[in-house]
């Protein structure tokens, strides 16, 4: 059995994403939730939920990287849709992402570059892609095999292969 889980700029779950794709809905728009120097300049395909809303869906802290929150939402949906009780099986988790925690890093370095004794290091501790995988695996209770594939923009496709 296999399950699928997704959260994207066009839907908060598999059903919403499929409906959006079938209707030709686009997800690009002005940045609303993320805080960036480029907020007024570049359109983005941004997930509509806030970090607080994502944290409520994952039982993680809202201060953790958005990448880890999104990964955990999608992975939990995939497990639920599989109808498998993963606690009964040795379970592995192969995760892929191109950027981990960029939402926190950009804000951290604004202060840090002005004064290298400032900034909140806890905001960037999960930036590294493997840390995102570990956060999600821990949230899912997966301990048997955990690894990360990171090859820039094709990471997710490569993890499936």
mmCIF file of N, CA, C and O in Angstrom, residues 83-125:
data_model
loop_
_atom_site.group_PDB
_atom_site.id
_atom_site.type_symbol
_atom_site.label_atom_id
_atom_site.label_comp_id
_atom_site.label_asym_id
_atom_site.label_seq_id
_atom_site.Cartn_x
_atom_site.Cartn_y
_atom_site.Cartn_z
ATOM 1 N N UNK A 83 -3.236 3.854 4.955
ATOM 2 C CA UNK A 83 -3.951 2.900 5.807
ATOM 3 C C UNK A 83 -3.012 1.891 6.459
ATOM 4 O O UNK A 83 -3.421 0.794 6.838
ATOM 5 N N UNK A 84 -1.739 2.239 6.579
ATOM 6 C CA UNK A 84 -0.775 1.379 7.250
ATOM 7 C C UNK A 84 -0.510 1.891 8.663
ATOM 8 O O UNK A 84 -0.449 3.095 8.891
ATOM 9 N N UNK A 85 -0.325 0.975 9.572
ATOM 10 C CA UNK A 85 0.111 1.318 10.909
ATOM 11 C C UNK A 85 1.631 1.161 10.915
ATOM 12 O O UNK A 85 2.142 0.041 11.060
ATOM 13 N N UNK A 86 2.334 2.266 10.722
ATOM 14 C CA UNK A 86 3.791 2.166 10.572
ATOM 15 C C UNK A 86 4.495 1.734 11.846
ATOM 16 O O UNK A 86 5.659 1.372 11.814
ATOM 17 N N UNK A 87 3.786 1.742 12.965
ATOM 18 C CA UNK A 87 4.411 1.285 14.211
ATOM 19 C C UNK A 87 4.586 -0.232 14.227
ATOM 20 O O UNK A 87 5.341 -0.760 15.030
ATOM 21 N N UNK A 88 3.898 -0.931 13.333
ATOM 22 C CA UNK A 88 4.001 -2.392 13.264
ATOM 23 C C UNK A 88 5.128 -2.861 12.347
ATOM 24 O O UNK A 88 5.383 -4.056 12.250
ATOM 25 N N UNK A 89 5.760 -1.953 11.653
ATOM 26 C CA UNK A 89 6.761 -2.306 10.641
ATOM 27 C C UNK A 89 8.046 -1.516 10.871
ATOM 28 O O UNK A 89 8.026 -0.406 11.382
ATOM 29 N N UNK A 90 9.141 -2.100 10.436
ATOM 30 C CA UNK A 90 10.374 -1.312 10.359
ATOM 31 C C UNK A 90 10.139 -0.326 9.243
ATOM 32 O O UNK A 90 9.820 -0.702 8.113
ATOM 33 N N UNK A 91 10.265 0.940 9.540
ATOM 34 C CA UNK A 91 9.892 1.981 8.590
ATOM 35 C C UNK A 91 11.056 2.921 8.339
ATOM 36 O O UNK A 91 11.742 3.333 9.268
ATOM 37 N N UNK A 92 11.258 3.255 7.080
ATOM 38 C CA UNK A 92 12.276 4.224 6.699
ATOM 39 C C UNK A 92 11.640 5.498 6.209
ATOM 40 O O UNK A 92 10.470 5.520 5.818
ATOM 41 N N UNK A 93 12.403 6.550 6.241
ATOM 42 C CA UNK A 93 11.932 7.852 5.762
ATOM 43 C C UNK A 93 13.026 8.468 4.907
ATOM 44 O O UNK A 93 14.136 8.715 5.373
ATOM 45 N N UNK A 94 12.726 8.660 3.622
ATOM 46 C CA UNK A 94 13.635 9.338 2.701
ATOM 47 C C UNK A 94 12.999 10.671 2.356
ATOM 48 O O UNK A 94 11.918 10.719 1.783
ATOM 49 N N UNK A 95 13.652 11.726 2.739
ATOM 50 C CA UNK A 95 13.112 13.066 2.528
ATOM 51 C C UNK A 95 14.009 13.828 1.564
ATOM 52 O O UNK A 95 15.202 13.559 1.455
ATOM 53 N N UNK A 96 13.407 14.781 0.889
ATOM 54 C CA UNK A 96 14.176 15.618 -0.025
ATOM 55 C C UNK A 96 13.656 17.036 0.045
ATOM 56 O O UNK A 96 12.463 17.280 0.068
ATOM 57 N N UNK A 97 14.562 17.950 0.119
ATOM 58 C CA UNK A 97 14.191 19.363 0.026
ATOM 59 C C UNK A 97 15.399 20.123 -0.476
ATOM 60 O O UNK A 97 16.532 19.695 -0.322
ATOM 61 N N UNK A 98 15.130 21.214 -1.117
ATOM 62 C CA UNK A 98 16.208 22.023 -1.682
ATOM 63 C C UNK A 98 16.670 23.103 -0.723
ATOM 64 O O UNK A 98 17.814 23.500 -0.720
ATOM 65 N N UNK A 99 15.747 23.598 0.070
ATOM 66 C CA UNK A 99 16.050 24.682 1.000
ATOM 67 C C UNK A 99 15.394 24.345 2.327
ATOM 68 O O UNK A 99 14.208 24.090 2.389
ATOM 69 N N UNK A 100 16.168 24.343 3.368
ATOM 70 C CA UNK A 100 15.607 24.096 4.695
ATOM 71 C C UNK A 100 15.740 25.319 5.559
ATOM 72 O O UNK A 100 16.839 25.734 5.875
ATOM 73 N N UNK A 101 14.629 25.915 5.936
ATOM 74 C CA UNK A 101 14.657 27.018 6.890
ATOM 75 C C UNK A 101 15.045 28.371 6.345
ATOM 76 O O UNK A 101 15.428 29.269 7.094
ATOM 77 N N UNK A 102 14.944 28.562 5.045
ATOM 78 C CA UNK A 102 15.332 29.859 4.479
ATOM 79 C C UNK A 102 14.496 30.994 5.059
ATOM 80 O O UNK A 102 14.975 32.124 5.196
ATOM 81 N N UNK A 103 13.259 30.712 5.437
ATOM 82 C CA UNK A 103 12.405 31.743 6.024
ATOM 83 C C UNK A 103 13.008 32.291 7.311
ATOM 84 O O UNK A 103 12.927 33.488 7.588
ATOM 85 N N UNK A 104 13.632 31.449 8.095
ATOM 86 C CA UNK A 104 14.250 31.878 9.351
ATOM 87 C C UNK A 104 15.637 32.474 9.124
ATOM 88 O O UNK A 104 16.043 33.412 9.797
ATOM 89 N N UNK A 105 16.379 31.932 8.170
ATOM 90 C CA UNK A 105 17.754 32.351 7.941
ATOM 91 C C UNK A 105 17.847 33.795 7.472
ATOM 92 O O UNK A 105 18.689 34.562 7.941
ATOM 93 N N UNK A 106 16.990 34.161 6.548
ATOM 94 C CA UNK A 106 17.040 35.530 6.034
ATOM 95 C C UNK A 106 16.824 36.545 7.153
ATOM 96 O O UNK A 106 17.526 37.542 7.246
ATOM 97 N N UNK A 107 15.887 36.269 8.037
ATOM 98 C CA UNK A 107 15.633 37.174 9.157
ATOM 99 C C UNK A 107 16.772 37.163 10.164
ATOM 100 O O UNK A 107 17.147 38.199 10.707
ATOM 101 N N UNK A 108 17.362 35.999 10.420
ATOM 102 C CA UNK A 108 18.472 35.887 11.353
ATOM 103 C C UNK A 108 19.656 36.733 10.893
ATOM 104 O O UNK A 108 20.234 37.495 11.666
ATOM 105 N N UNK A 109 20.028 36.599 9.630
ATOM 106 C CA UNK A 109 21.238 37.257 9.149
ATOM 107 C C UNK A 109 21.101 38.770 9.011
ATOM 108 O O UNK A 109 22.106 39.476 9.027
ATOM 109 N N UNK A 110 19.912 39.288 8.937
ATOM 110 C CA UNK A 110 19.745 40.743 8.886
ATOM 111 C C UNK A 110 20.356 41.394 10.131
ATOM 112 O O UNK A 110 21.115 42.349 10.039
ATOM 113 N N UNK A 111 20.063 40.846 11.303
ATOM 114 C CA UNK A 111 20.633 41.360 12.549
ATOM 115 C C UNK A 111 22.075 40.890 12.751
ATOM 116 O O UNK A 111 22.931 41.651 13.185
ATOM 117 N N UNK A 112 22.345 39.637 12.434
ATOM 118 C CA UNK A 112 23.651 39.046 12.673
ATOM 119 C C UNK A 112 24.747 39.750 11.878
ATOM 120 O O UNK A 112 25.856 39.946 12.371
ATOM 121 N N UNK A 113 24.463 40.161 10.646
ATOM 122 C CA UNK A 113 25.473 40.836 9.828
ATOM 123 C C UNK A 113 25.814 42.222 10.370
ATOM 124 O O UNK A 113 26.927 42.704 10.182
ATOM 125 N N UNK A 114 24.889 42.829 11.065
ATOM 126 C CA UNK A 114 25.158 44.128 11.696
ATOM 127 C C UNK A 114 25.970 43.961 12.973
ATOM 128 O O UNK A 114 26.794 44.798 13.314
ATOM 129 N N UNK A 115 25.718 42.867 13.690
ATOM 130 C CA UNK A 115 26.390 42.594 14.965
ATOM 131 C C UNK A 115 26.420 41.084 15.163
ATOM 132 O O UNK A 115 25.384 40.475 15.433
ATOM 133 N N UNK A 116 27.613 40.476 15.039
ATOM 134 C CA UNK A 116 27.693 39.018 15.086
ATOM 135 C C UNK A 116 27.437 38.423 16.468
ATOM 136 O O UNK A 116 27.511 37.210 16.643
ATOM 137 N N UNK A 117 27.111 39.242 17.440
ATOM 138 C CA UNK A 117 26.694 38.721 18.739
ATOM 139 C C UNK A 117 25.179 38.770 18.878
ATOM 140 O O UNK A 117 24.630 38.365 19.902
ATOM 141 N N UNK A 118 24.505 39.277 17.846
ATOM 142 C CA UNK A 118 23.040 39.353 17.910
ATOM 143 C C UNK A 118 22.410 38.238 17.086
ATOM 144 O O UNK A 118 23.097 37.442 16.466
ATOM 145 N N UNK A 119 21.112 38.221 17.062
ATOM 146 C CA UNK A 119 20.388 37.179 16.335
ATOM 147 C C UNK A 119 20.074 36.023 17.264
ATOM 148 O O UNK A 119 20.690 35.867 18.320
ATOM 149 N N UNK A 120 19.106 35.247 16.889
ATOM 150 C CA UNK A 120 18.661 34.120 17.698
ATOM 151 C C UNK A 120 19.035 32.832 16.969
ATOM 152 O O UNK A 120 18.383 32.443 16.007
ATOM 153 N N UNK A 121 20.094 32.193 17.427
ATOM 154 C CA UNK A 121 20.621 31.011 16.768
ATOM 155 C C UNK A 121 19.584 29.896 16.646
ATOM 156 O O UNK A 121 19.579 29.143 15.678
ATOM 157 N N UNK A 122 18.640 29.809 17.598
ATOM 158 C CA UNK A 122 17.621 28.756 17.529
ATOM 159 C C UNK A 122 16.751 28.891 16.278
ATOM 160 O O UNK A 122 16.104 27.947 15.858
ATOM 161 N N UNK A 123 16.758 30.067 15.662
ATOM 162 C CA UNK A 123 15.966 30.279 14.444
ATOM 163 C C UNK A 123 16.591 29.616 13.222
ATOM 164 O O UNK A 123 15.915 29.395 12.230
ATOM 165 N N UNK A 124 17.863 29.298 13.280
ATOM 166 C CA UNK A 124 18.527 28.718 12.106
ATOM 167 C C UNK A 124 19.112 27.331 12.350
ATOM 168 O O UNK A 124 19.725 26.759 11.466
ATOM 169 N N UNK A 125 18.894 26.772 13.514
ATOM 170 C CA UNK A 125 19.496 25.483 13.838
ATOM 171 C C UNK A 125 18.956 24.358 12.955
ATOM 172 O O UNK A 125 19.645 23.371 12.722
#
